[in-house]
Coordinates of C-alpha atoms in Angstrom, one line a residue:
Chain A
M1317 CA 40.1 -206.3 28.5
D1318 CA 42.9 -208.7 28.6
L1319 CA 44.2 -208.4 32.0
T1320 CA 47.6 -210.0 31.3
Q1321 CA 48.7 -207.4 29.1
P1322 CA 50.9 -204.5 30.4
T1323 CA 49.1 -201.2 31.5
P1324 CA 47.3 -199.5 28.6
R1325 CA 48.3 -195.9 28.2
I1326 CA 45.9 -193.0 27.5
T1327 CA 47.1 -190.0 26.1
P1328 CA 45.3 -186.8 27.4
D1329 CA 43.9 -184.8 24.8
S1330 CA 45.1 -181.4 25.6
D1331 CA 48.1 -180.9 27.9
E1332 CA 50.9 -178.5 27.6
R1333 CA 53.5 -181.0 28.9
R1334 CA 52.1 -183.7 26.5
G1335 CA 55.7 -184.9 25.8
F1336 CA 56.0 -186.3 29.2
R1337 CA 52.4 -186.8 30.3
A1338 CA 51.8 -188.7 27.1
W1339 CA 53.3 -191.8 29.0
L1340 CA 51.3 -191.4 32.0
P1341 CA 48.6 -194.0 32.8
Y1342 CA 45.2 -192.6 33.4
Q1343 CA 46.6 -189.3 34.9
S1344 CA 43.9 -187.5 36.6
T1345 CA 43.6 -183.9 35.8
D1346 CA 42.8 -182.3 39.0
P1347 CA 45.7 -182.2 41.4
C1348 CA 44.7 -181.5 45.1
C1349 CA 47.9 -180.0 46.3
E1350 CA 50.6 -177.9 44.4
P1351 CA 50.2 -179.1 40.8
V1352 CA 54.0 -179.1 40.7
A1353 CA 55.8 -182.4 39.9
H1354 CA 58.2 -183.3 42.3
I1355 CA 59.2 -186.9 41.4
R1356 CA 58.8 -188.1 37.9
A1357 CA 59.5 -191.8 36.9
E1358 CA 59.7 -192.6 33.2
N1359 CA 59.7 -196.1 32.0
L1360 CA 61.2 -197.2 35.4
S1361 CA 62.0 -200.9 35.6
I1362 CA 63.5 -203.0 38.5
A1363 CA 64.9 -206.3 38.1
Y1364 CA 66.4 -208.6 40.8
E1365 CA 68.8 -211.2 39.6
G1366 CA 67.4 -210.8 36.0
H1367 CA 63.9 -211.3 37.1
Q1368 CA 61.6 -208.3 36.5
A1369 CA 59.9 -206.9 39.7
L1370 CA 58.5 -203.8 38.3
R1371 CA 58.0 -202.8 34.6
N1372 CA 57.8 -199.6 32.8
V1373 CA 56.3 -197.4 35.5
N1374 CA 55.5 -193.9 34.4
L1375 CA 54.3 -191.7 37.4
E1376 CA 54.5 -187.9 38.3
I1377 CA 54.2 -187.3 42.0
N1378 CA 53.2 -183.9 43.1
R1379 CA 55.1 -181.9 45.7
G1380 CA 53.4 -181.8 49.2
C1381 CA 50.8 -184.4 48.4
I1382 CA 50.3 -187.7 50.1
T1383 CA 50.5 -190.3 47.6
A1384 CA 49.4 -193.9 48.5
L1385 CA 50.8 -197.0 46.7
V1386 CA 48.3 -199.8 47.0
G1387 CA 48.1 -203.2 45.5
P1388 CA 48.7 -206.7 46.7
S1389 CA 51.9 -208.0 48.0
G1390 CA 55.1 -208.6 45.5
C1391 CA 53.7 -206.1 43.0
G1392 CA 56.7 -203.7 43.4
K1393 CA 55.6 -201.0 45.5
T1394 CA 58.4 -201.3 48.1
S1395 CA 61.0 -201.8 45.2
F1396 CA 59.6 -198.5 43.7
L1397 CA 60.1 -196.7 47.1
M1398 CA 63.6 -198.2 47.4
S1399 CA 64.7 -197.0 44.0
L1400 CA 63.8 -193.3 44.9
N1401 CA 66.5 -193.1 47.5
R1402 CA 68.7 -195.7 45.8
L1403 CA 68.5 -198.3 48.6
T1404 CA 68.3 -200.6 45.6
D1405 CA 72.0 -200.2 45.4
L1406 CA 72.3 -202.2 48.4
I1407 CA 70.5 -205.2 47.1
Q1408 CA 72.7 -207.7 45.3
R1409 CA 72.0 -207.9 41.6
C1410 CA 69.3 -205.4 41.5
Q1411 CA 69.1 -203.5 38.3
V1412 CA 67.0 -200.3 37.9
T1413 CA 66.4 -199.0 34.4
G1414 CA 64.5 -196.0 33.2
K1415 CA 64.5 -192.3 34.2
L1416 CA 63.8 -191.3 37.6
H1417 CA 63.9 -187.4 38.4
M1418 CA 63.4 -185.6 41.7
N1419 CA 63.1 -181.9 40.9
E1420 CA 66.0 -181.5 38.5
L1421 CA 68.1 -184.3 40.2
D1422 CA 68.7 -187.4 38.1
V1423 CA 68.3 -189.9 40.8
L1424 CA 69.8 -193.0 38.9
A1425 CA 72.7 -191.1 37.8
Q1426 CA 76.0 -192.7 38.6
T1427 CA 77.3 -189.2 39.8
T1428 CA 74.5 -188.7 42.2
D1429 CA 75.7 -188.0 45.7
L1430 CA 73.9 -190.8 47.5
L1431 CA 74.4 -189.4 51.0
H1432 CA 72.7 -186.2 50.1
L1433 CA 70.0 -187.8 48.1
R1434 CA 69.1 -189.9 51.1
R1435 CA 69.2 -187.0 53.3
A1436 CA 66.5 -185.4 51.2
V1437 CA 64.4 -188.6 51.1
G1438 CA 63.3 -189.9 54.5
M1439 CA 62.2 -193.4 54.8
I1440 CA 60.2 -195.4 57.5
F1441 CA 59.9 -199.1 57.4
Q1442 CA 57.2 -201.6 58.3
K1443 CA 58.9 -202.5 61.5
P1444 CA 60.2 -199.7 63.7
T1445 CA 63.9 -199.6 63.2
V1446 CA 65.2 -197.7 66.2
F1447 CA 68.8 -198.1 66.7
P1448 CA 70.2 -199.9 69.9
F1449 CA 71.0 -196.9 72.0
S1450 CA 69.3 -193.9 73.5
I1451 CA 66.4 -191.8 72.2
R1452 CA 68.7 -188.7 72.1
K1453 CA 71.5 -190.5 70.3
N1454 CA 68.9 -191.9 67.7
L1455 CA 68.1 -188.4 66.7
E1456 CA 71.7 -186.9 67.3
L1457 CA 73.4 -189.5 64.9
P1458 CA 71.9 -188.4 61.7
L1459 CA 72.4 -184.7 62.4
R1460 CA 75.9 -185.2 63.4
E1461 CA 76.7 -187.2 60.3
H1462 CA 75.3 -184.5 58.3
G1463 CA 77.4 -181.8 59.8
T1464 CA 75.5 -180.5 62.9
H1465 CA 77.8 -180.7 66.1
D1466 CA 76.6 -177.6 68.1
R1467 CA 75.0 -178.9 71.2
M1468 CA 72.4 -176.0 71.1
R1469 CA 71.3 -176.7 67.7
L1470 CA 71.4 -180.5 68.3
N1471 CA 69.0 -180.1 71.3
S1472 CA 66.6 -177.7 69.6
G1473 CA 66.5 -179.9 66.6
I1474 CA 65.7 -182.9 68.8
E1475 CA 63.0 -180.8 70.7
N1476 CA 61.3 -179.7 67.6
V1477 CA 61.1 -183.0 65.8
L1478 CA 59.8 -184.9 68.9
K1479 CA 57.1 -182.1 69.3
Q1480 CA 56.2 -182.4 65.7
V1481 CA 55.7 -186.2 66.1
G1482 CA 53.8 -185.6 69.5
L1483 CA 56.5 -187.7 71.4
W1484 CA 58.2 -184.7 73.5
H1485 CA 55.8 -184.8 76.4
E1486 CA 56.1 -188.6 76.5
V1487 CA 59.8 -189.0 76.5
K1488 CA 61.5 -185.7 77.5
D1489 CA 62.4 -186.9 80.8
R1490 CA 63.9 -190.0 79.5
L1491 CA 65.8 -189.0 76.3
D1492 CA 69.1 -190.7 77.5
R1493 CA 67.0 -194.0 78.2
P1494 CA 67.2 -196.9 75.5
A1495 CA 65.1 -196.2 72.5
Q1496 CA 64.1 -199.9 72.4
G1497 CA 62.3 -199.3 75.7
L1498 CA 59.5 -197.4 73.9
S1499 CA 56.4 -199.0 72.8
G1500 CA 56.0 -200.1 69.1
G1501 CA 53.8 -197.0 68.3
Q1502 CA 56.3 -194.7 69.9
Q1503 CA 59.2 -196.3 68.2
Q1504 CA 57.7 -195.8 65.0
R1505 CA 57.2 -192.0 65.8
L1506 CA 60.8 -192.0 66.9
C1507 CA 61.6 -193.3 63.4
L1508 CA 59.5 -190.6 61.9
A1509 CA 61.2 -188.0 64.0
R1510 CA 64.5 -189.4 63.1
A1511 CA 63.7 -189.0 59.3
L1512 CA 62.2 -185.7 60.0
V1513 CA 65.1 -184.3 61.8
L1514 CA 67.0 -184.1 58.7
S1515 CA 64.5 -181.9 57.1
P1516 CA 63.9 -183.8 54.2
D1517 CA 61.7 -183.0 50.9
V1518 CA 60.3 -186.6 50.5
L1519 CA 59.2 -188.8 53.1
M1520 CA 58.5 -192.4 52.1
L1521 CA 56.6 -194.8 54.3
D1522 CA 56.5 -198.6 53.7
E1523 CA 53.5 -199.8 55.5
P1524 CA 54.2 -197.5 58.6
C1525 CA 51.1 -198.9 60.6
S1526 CA 51.0 -202.5 59.7
A1527 CA 52.9 -203.7 62.8
L1528 CA 51.1 -201.4 65.2
D1529 CA 48.0 -201.7 67.4
P1530 CA 45.0 -199.8 66.2
I1531 CA 45.4 -197.0 68.6
S1532 CA 49.1 -196.4 67.8
S1533 CA 48.2 -196.9 64.0
G1534 CA 45.6 -193.9 64.4
I1535 CA 48.4 -191.7 66.0
V1536 CA 50.8 -192.4 63.2
E1537 CA 48.2 -192.0 60.7
D1538 CA 47.2 -188.5 62.0
L1539 CA 50.7 -187.6 62.1
I1540 CA 51.1 -188.4 58.5
V1541 CA 48.2 -186.3 57.6
S1542 CA 49.8 -183.4 59.4
L1543 CA 52.6 -183.5 57.1
R1544 CA 50.6 -182.8 54.1
G1545 CA 51.8 -179.7 52.4
H1546 CA 55.2 -179.8 54.2
Y1547 CA 56.5 -182.8 52.6
T1548 CA 56.0 -185.0 49.7
V1549 CA 54.7 -188.1 51.2
L1550 CA 54.7 -191.5 49.6
I1551 CA 52.9 -194.2 51.4
V1552 CA 52.7 -198.0 50.9
T1553 CA 49.7 -199.4 52.5
H1554 CA 47.6 -202.5 52.3
N1555 CA 44.9 -200.8 54.2
L1556 CA 42.6 -199.3 51.6
A1557 CA 40.6 -197.6 54.1
Q1558 CA 43.6 -195.8 55.5
A1559 CA 44.6 -194.9 51.7
R1560 CA 41.1 -193.5 51.4
R1561 CA 41.2 -191.4 54.5
I1562 CA 44.6 -190.0 54.1
A1563 CA 45.8 -190.0 50.3
D1564 CA 45.4 -187.3 48.0
H1565 CA 46.6 -189.5 45.1
I1566 CA 46.4 -193.2 44.7
A1567 CA 48.9 -195.3 42.5
F1568 CA 47.5 -199.0 42.0
F1569 CA 50.0 -201.6 41.3
W1570 CA 49.2 -205.1 40.1
S1571 CA 51.5 -208.1 39.3
F1572 CA 51.1 -209.6 35.9
E1573 CA 52.7 -212.9 35.7
G1574 CA 55.0 -212.0 38.7
V1575 CA 55.8 -208.6 37.3
G1576 CA 54.6 -205.5 38.8
N1577 CA 52.9 -202.9 36.8
L1578 CA 51.4 -199.4 37.7
V1579 CA 47.7 -200.1 36.7
E1580 CA 46.3 -196.9 37.4
Y1581 CA 47.1 -193.4 39.0
G1582 CA 44.7 -190.6 40.1
T1583 CA 43.3 -188.7 42.7
A1584 CA 42.0 -190.7 45.6
Q1585 CA 38.4 -189.5 44.6
T1586 CA 38.8 -190.8 41.1
I1587 CA 40.3 -194.2 42.1
F1588 CA 37.8 -195.0 44.7
E1589 CA 34.7 -193.7 43.1
T1590 CA 35.2 -193.9 39.3
P1591 CA 38.4 -196.1 38.7
A1592 CA 39.1 -196.5 34.9
H1593 CA 40.6 -199.9 35.0
E1594 CA 38.4 -202.8 35.8
L1595 CA 41.3 -204.3 38.0
T1596 CA 41.2 -201.3 40.1
A1597 CA 37.5 -201.5 40.6
A1598 CA 37.9 -205.1 41.5
Y1599 CA 40.6 -204.6 44.0
I1600 CA 38.8 -201.3 45.7
S1601 CA 35.6 -203.5 45.9
G1602 CA 37.4 -206.4 47.5
A1603 CA 36.7 -208.7 44.6
R1604 CA 40.2 -209.1 43.7
G1605 CA 43.6 -209.0 45.7
Chain B
M516 CA 48.9 -247.7 72.7
S517 CA 47.7 -248.5 76.4
R518 CA 47.7 -245.6 78.9
Q519 CA 50.2 -247.5 80.9
S520 CA 52.8 -247.9 78.0
R521 CA 52.4 -244.2 77.0
H522 CA 53.2 -243.3 80.8
V523 CA 56.4 -245.4 80.6
Q524 CA 57.4 -244.0 77.4
E525 CA 57.0 -240.5 78.8
Y526 CA 58.9 -241.1 82.0
G527 CA 61.6 -243.1 80.1
T528 CA 62.3 -240.2 77.8
T529 CA 62.4 -237.8 80.6
A530 CA 64.7 -240.1 82.5
I531 CA 67.2 -240.5 79.5
I532 CA 67.2 -236.8 78.9
W533 CA 67.8 -235.8 82.6
M534 CA 70.8 -238.6 82.7
A535 CA 72.4 -237.3 79.5
A536 CA 72.5 -233.8 80.9
T537 CA 73.7 -235.0 84.3
M538 CA 76.5 -236.9 82.7
V539 CA 77.7 -233.8 81.0
V540 CA 78.0 -232.1 84.3
I541 CA 79.6 -234.7 86.3
P542 CA 83.1 -234.6 84.5
F543 CA 83.2 -230.9 85.0
L544 CA 82.5 -231.0 88.6
W545 CA 84.8 -233.8 88.9
L546 CA 87.7 -231.9 87.2
I547 CA 87.1 -229.0 89.3
G548 CA 86.8 -231.0 92.5
D549 CA 90.0 -232.8 91.7
L550 CA 91.9 -229.5 91.1
L551 CA 90.6 -228.0 94.3
W552 CA 91.4 -231.1 96.2
N553 CA 94.9 -231.5 95.0
G554 CA 95.9 -228.0 94.4
W555 CA 94.1 -225.8 96.8
T556 CA 96.5 -226.2 99.8
H557 CA 99.5 -225.2 97.5
L558 CA 97.8 -222.0 96.4
S559 CA 98.7 -218.7 98.0
W560 CA 99.5 -215.2 97.0
S561 CA 103.2 -215.9 97.2
F562 CA 102.6 -219.0 94.8
V563 CA 101.0 -216.7 92.3
F564 CA 103.5 -214.1 92.3
S565 CA 107.0 -215.7 93.2
A566 CA 109.5 -217.2 90.8
P567 CA 109.7 -221.1 90.3
Q568 CA 112.6 -222.8 92.0
N569 CA 114.1 -226.3 91.7
A570 CA 112.6 -226.6 88.1
G571 CA 109.3 -225.7 89.5
R572 CA 109.0 -228.2 92.3
E573 CA 109.1 -225.4 94.8
G574 CA 108.4 -221.6 94.4
G575 CA 105.7 -220.1 92.4
I576 CA 104.5 -219.1 89.0
G577 CA 105.0 -215.3 88.7
P578 CA 107.1 -215.2 85.6
I579 CA 105.0 -217.8 84.1
L580 CA 101.8 -215.9 84.6
M581 CA 103.6 -212.8 83.2
S582 CA 104.8 -214.6 80.1
T583 CA 101.1 -216.1 79.5
M584 CA 99.6 -212.5 79.8
L585 CA 102.2 -211.2 77.3
I586 CA 101.8 -214.3 74.9
V587 CA 97.9 -213.8 75.2
G588 CA 98.2 -210.0 74.9
V589 CA 100.2 -210.3 71.6
C590 CA 97.8 -212.9 70.3
M591 CA 94.6 -210.9 71.0
G592 CA 96.4 -207.6 69.9
V593 CA 96.8 -209.1 66.5
A594 CA 93.9 -211.5 66.1
V595 CA 91.2 -209.0 67.3
P596 CA 91.8 -206.2 64.8
M597 CA 92.5 -208.7 61.9
G598 CA 89.5 -210.9 62.8
L599 CA 87.1 -207.9 63.1
G600 CA 88.4 -206.4 59.8
T601 CA 87.9 -209.9 58.0
A602 CA 84.5 -210.4 59.5
L603 CA 83.3 -206.9 58.4
F604 CA 84.8 -207.7 55.0
L605 CA 83.0 -210.9 54.7
S606 CA 79.6 -209.6 56.0
E607 CA 79.5 -206.0 54.9
Y608 CA 81.8 -205.7 51.8
T609 CA 81.1 -209.0 49.9
R610 CA 78.2 -210.8 48.8
H611 CA 77.7 -214.0 50.6
D612 CA 78.5 -216.1 47.6
H613 CA 81.4 -214.1 46.4
V614 CA 84.3 -216.2 45.4
L615 CA 86.8 -214.4 47.7
G616 CA 84.2 -214.7 50.6
R617 CA 84.0 -218.6 49.9
L618 CA 87.7 -218.9 49.7
I619 CA 88.3 -217.1 53.1
R620 CA 85.4 -219.2 54.7
G621 CA 86.8 -222.3 53.3
S622 CA 90.3 -221.7 54.4
L623 CA 89.1 -220.5 58.0
D624 CA 87.2 -224.0 58.2
V625 CA 90.3 -225.9 57.4
L626 CA 92.5 -223.9 59.7
A627 CA 89.9 -224.2 62.6
G628 CA 90.4 -228.1 62.2
V629 CA 94.3 -228.1 62.0
P630 CA 95.7 -229.6 65.3
S631 CA 97.7 -227.2 67.5
I632 CA 100.9 -229.1 67.1
V633 CA 100.8 -228.3 63.4
F634 CA 100.4 -224.6 64.3
G635 CA 103.2 -225.0 66.6
L636 CA 105.5 -226.4 63.7
F637 CA 104.3 -223.8 61.4
G638 CA 104.8 -221.1 63.8
N639 CA 108.3 -222.4 64.5
A640 CA 109.2 -222.5 60.8
L641 CA 107.6 -219.0 60.0
F642 CA 108.2 -216.8 63.0
C643 CA 111.0 -218.3 64.9
Q644 CA 113.2 -219.3 61.8
A645 CA 112.1 -217.7 58.7
L646 CA 111.4 -214.2 60.3
G647 CA 114.1 -214.6 62.8
L648 CA 112.1 -214.0 65.8
G649 CA 113.4 -217.1 67.6
F650 CA 111.8 -218.7 70.7
S651 CA 110.1 -215.6 71.9
I652 CA 106.9 -214.5 73.4
L653 CA 106.3 -212.6 70.1
S654 CA 106.4 -215.8 68.1
G655 CA 104.3 -217.5 70.5
G656 CA 101.7 -214.8 70.4
L657 CA 101.8 -214.4 66.7
T658 CA 101.3 -218.3 66.3
L659 CA 98.4 -218.3 68.7
A660 CA 96.8 -215.4 66.7
C661 CA 96.9 -217.7 63.7
M662 CA 95.2 -220.3 65.7
V663 CA 92.4 -218.2 67.2
L664 CA 91.6 -216.1 64.1
P665 CA 89.3 -218.8 62.6
I666 CA 87.2 -218.7 65.9
L667 CA 87.2 -214.9 66.0
I668 CA 86.3 -214.3 62.4
R669 CA 83.5 -216.9 62.3
T670 CA 81.8 -215.7 65.5
A671 CA 82.1 -212.2 64.5
E672 CA 80.8 -212.7 61.0
E673 CA 77.8 -214.6 62.3
S674 CA 77.2 -211.8 64.9
F675 CA 77.4 -209.2 62.0
R676 CA 74.9 -211.3 59.9
A677 CA 72.4 -211.7 62.7
I678 CA 71.8 -207.8 62.6
S679 CA 68.6 -207.3 60.8
R680 CA 68.6 -206.0 57.3
E681 CA 66.2 -203.1 58.2
Q682 CA 68.9 -201.8 60.6
R683 CA 71.1 -201.5 57.7
L684 CA 68.5 -200.3 55.3
S685 CA 67.4 -197.6 57.8
A686 CA 71.0 -196.4 58.4
A687 CA 71.7 -196.2 54.8
A688 CA 68.3 -194.5 54.4
L689 CA 69.4 -191.8 56.8
G690 CA 72.4 -191.1 54.5
L691 CA 74.8 -192.6 57.1
S692 CA 78.1 -193.5 55.5
Q693 CA 79.4 -197.1 55.8
P694 CA 82.1 -196.1 58.3
T695 CA 79.5 -194.4 60.6
T696 CA 77.1 -197.3 60.3
I697 CA 79.8 -200.0 61.2
R698 CA 81.0 -197.9 64.1
T699 CA 77.9 -196.6 65.6
I700 CA 75.2 -199.3 64.7
L701 CA 76.9 -202.5 63.6
L702 CA 79.7 -202.9 66.1
P703 CA 77.4 -202.0 69.3
A704 CA 74.7 -204.3 68.0
A705 CA 77.1 -207.3 67.5
M706 CA 79.0 -206.7 70.7
P707 CA 77.5 -209.5 72.8
G708 CA 78.5 -212.0 70.0
L709 CA 81.8 -210.5 69.5
L710 CA 82.5 -210.8 73.3
V711 CA 81.6 -214.6 73.2
G712 CA 83.9 -215.0 70.1
G713 CA 86.6 -213.2 72.1
T714 CA 86.1 -215.2 75.1
L715 CA 86.3 -218.5 73.1
G716 CA 89.5 -217.3 71.3
L717 CA 91.0 -216.0 74.6
G718 CA 90.3 -219.4 76.3
R719 CA 91.8 -221.1 73.6
A720 CA 94.9 -218.9 73.7
F721 CA 95.3 -219.4 77.6
A722 CA 94.9 -223.1 77.4
E723 CA 97.3 -223.7 74.5
T724 CA 100.3 -225.9 75.1
A725 CA 101.5 -227.8 71.8
A726 CA 101.7 -224.7 69.7
L727 CA 103.8 -222.7 72.3
I728 CA 106.4 -225.4 73.1
F729 CA 107.8 -224.9 69.6
T730 CA 107.6 -221.1 69.6
S731 CA 107.7 -219.4 72.9
G732 CA 109.7 -222.0 74.5
Y733 CA 110.4 -223.2 78.0
V734 CA 112.3 -220.4 79.8
D735 CA 110.8 -219.7 83.1
R736 CA 112.6 -216.5 84.0
M737 CA 110.6 -213.3 84.2
P738 CA 110.6 -212.0 80.6
E739 CA 112.2 -208.6 79.9
S740 CA 110.8 -208.0 76.6
L741 CA 108.8 -209.6 73.8
M742 CA 111.7 -211.2 72.4
D743 CA 112.5 -213.2 75.4
S744 CA 111.4 -216.6 75.5
G745 CA 108.6 -217.3 78.1
R746 CA 106.8 -220.3 79.5
S747 CA 103.1 -220.3 79.5
L748 CA 100.9 -221.7 82.3
A749 CA 99.7 -224.8 80.2
V750 CA 103.3 -225.5 79.1
H751 CA 104.4 -225.2 82.9
I752 CA 101.6 -227.7 83.9
Y753 CA 102.7 -230.0 81.0
D754 CA 106.4 -229.8 82.1
L755 CA 105.8 -230.3 85.8
A756 CA 103.4 -233.3 85.2
M757 CA 105.6 -234.9 82.8
N758 CA 109.1 -234.1 82.9
V759 CA 109.7 -233.1 86.7
A760 CA 109.6 -235.8 89.4
G761 CA 107.7 -234.5 92.4
G762 CA 106.2 -231.7 90.3
N763 CA 102.5 -232.8 90.6
P764 CA 101.5 -230.6 93.6
N765 CA 102.6 -227.5 91.8
A766 CA 101.0 -228.6 88.6
F767 CA 97.8 -228.9 90.3
A768 CA 98.1 -225.5 91.8
T769 CA 99.0 -224.1 88.5
A770 CA 96.1 -225.8 86.8
L771 CA 93.8 -224.2 89.5
V772 CA 95.1 -220.8 88.5
L773 CA 94.8 -221.5 84.9
V774 CA 91.1 -222.8 85.3
G775 CA 90.4 -219.9 87.7
L776 CA 91.5 -217.4 85.2
L777 CA 89.3 -219.1 82.4
L778 CA 86.2 -219.0 84.8
I779 CA 86.8 -215.2 85.5
I780 CA 87.3 -214.3 81.8
N781 CA 84.0 -216.3 81.0
L782 CA 82.1 -214.8 83.8
F783 CA 83.2 -211.3 83.1
S784 CA 82.4 -211.4 79.3
S785 CA 79.0 -213.0 79.8
W786 CA 78.4 -210.4 82.6
I787 CA 79.4 -207.6 80.1
A788 CA 77.2 -209.1 77.2
T789 CA 74.2 -209.3 79.4
R790 CA 74.8 -205.8 80.8
W791 CA 75.3 -204.4 77.3
T792 CA 72.2 -206.0 76.1
S793 CA 70.1 -204.9 79.1
L794 CA 71.6 -201.4 78.7
N795 CA 70.1 -201.1 75.3
Q796 CA 66.9 -203.2 75.8
L797 CA 65.6 -202.6 79.3
P798 CA 62.2 -201.0 79.1
A799 CA 62.5 -197.4 79.9

């Protein structure tokens, strides 16, 4: 197979939604969670200052699943995430083309309310990005911004998310202390709590464990697993073992001549045990990438 | 290279660096020492608060201190909001290479290099004459504002740019609006840098002489409004030293007050800046 060519597409033989699925690469047929498409990308391409970073991604992400985006650096995984909550708008001369739907919402439409979109799509970055004030204020700020001002509701919301990320007992006595005094792992969990406090539908994590020590990384990973079924989780990771442990679906990206492509998408089992594309097999086995 | 010559080279380098550093400190200590030596005996509370007499040879600097405060107050009151706004515009609302941004930065660099006497003439032409404000504290303050704006804007812009991209992205990812992000995240994060810029600007405003001679004037009476002419500390020192025979003792005492004020402002702002940083970053 000529690896420099864009992703070949295989049309599943019998599928009711053939019209859309016909464009999906190597779509596996046995979804593990709710087999309901939550996010659909059609021919999604992203270019920075005229240079293509991601080309013609066709992908259907199921609701409530954990989908891992894997592949070498620079193949457009983070760009893909950032197009989902339109953070790409903040990047100078970044152009996103194609179609992107979240449920019925047309994400890329000019009329889309960005503040609402971003409320529905939480995002965690590689480095913990706590804001330079207290733990309480870190969590209150997004709630207040989206219209919750009642003290009781603020407090109960904060307590709930901190319990959800297992941080409550560690920080309940120092909620008013600076968030930057927490350890790296705790900061990352606080960031997760801050994203969850807005009750998003989708949670995107961009290499959330790569800046953490193995123990903190394990805690955050367990936490991500506990989100399965409650949120649609997309996680970019370079840690294949982690992807194998936690992901229901894997999207494998590869860069062809500097342009990112989605090479293969399927259940974690399929990707790890019977990958259809030889690049995937080579990457999984450690022979490439 | 032999072992000995390596030693010589190493000690030689260390000695030169130490000498250079010491030579920087000496003029500063000399200046403070000279001021204290000549001015300390004339300094008293009554000197600070009473009015000058006999062209400043006797009496104090009360009205002059008041005028200085008002001039600097007008200057900072105008320059800080304008400077912050421009810095936010440059760092948050335009691309780094945007034409308007480049134009503003270019003109600020030129403005920062303009001699203060030129600002004085400009202020006199614009504020005193064209706008009809005459020789007044308001004219002086506005002229000083033009002078300190470049410092304020450049330091503020740098402080905003130093904030990591991830902070902005994560604020946007939480659906925070631009005004909220600026108010709650960018301003507090940039505060230490803003304070440094503010102190630099304040220092320049306090110490300015040439620009004020032509704009706020010479009058050493207690000002009754911003439209009154008022003499600043630096102008008073200049006048006593250059134009008034026998004015030197009081010139030294006034200079001591001015340097003392600048030192207090510097110490206070660096105290706030460290306190601000430690408040937000001290391990909990």
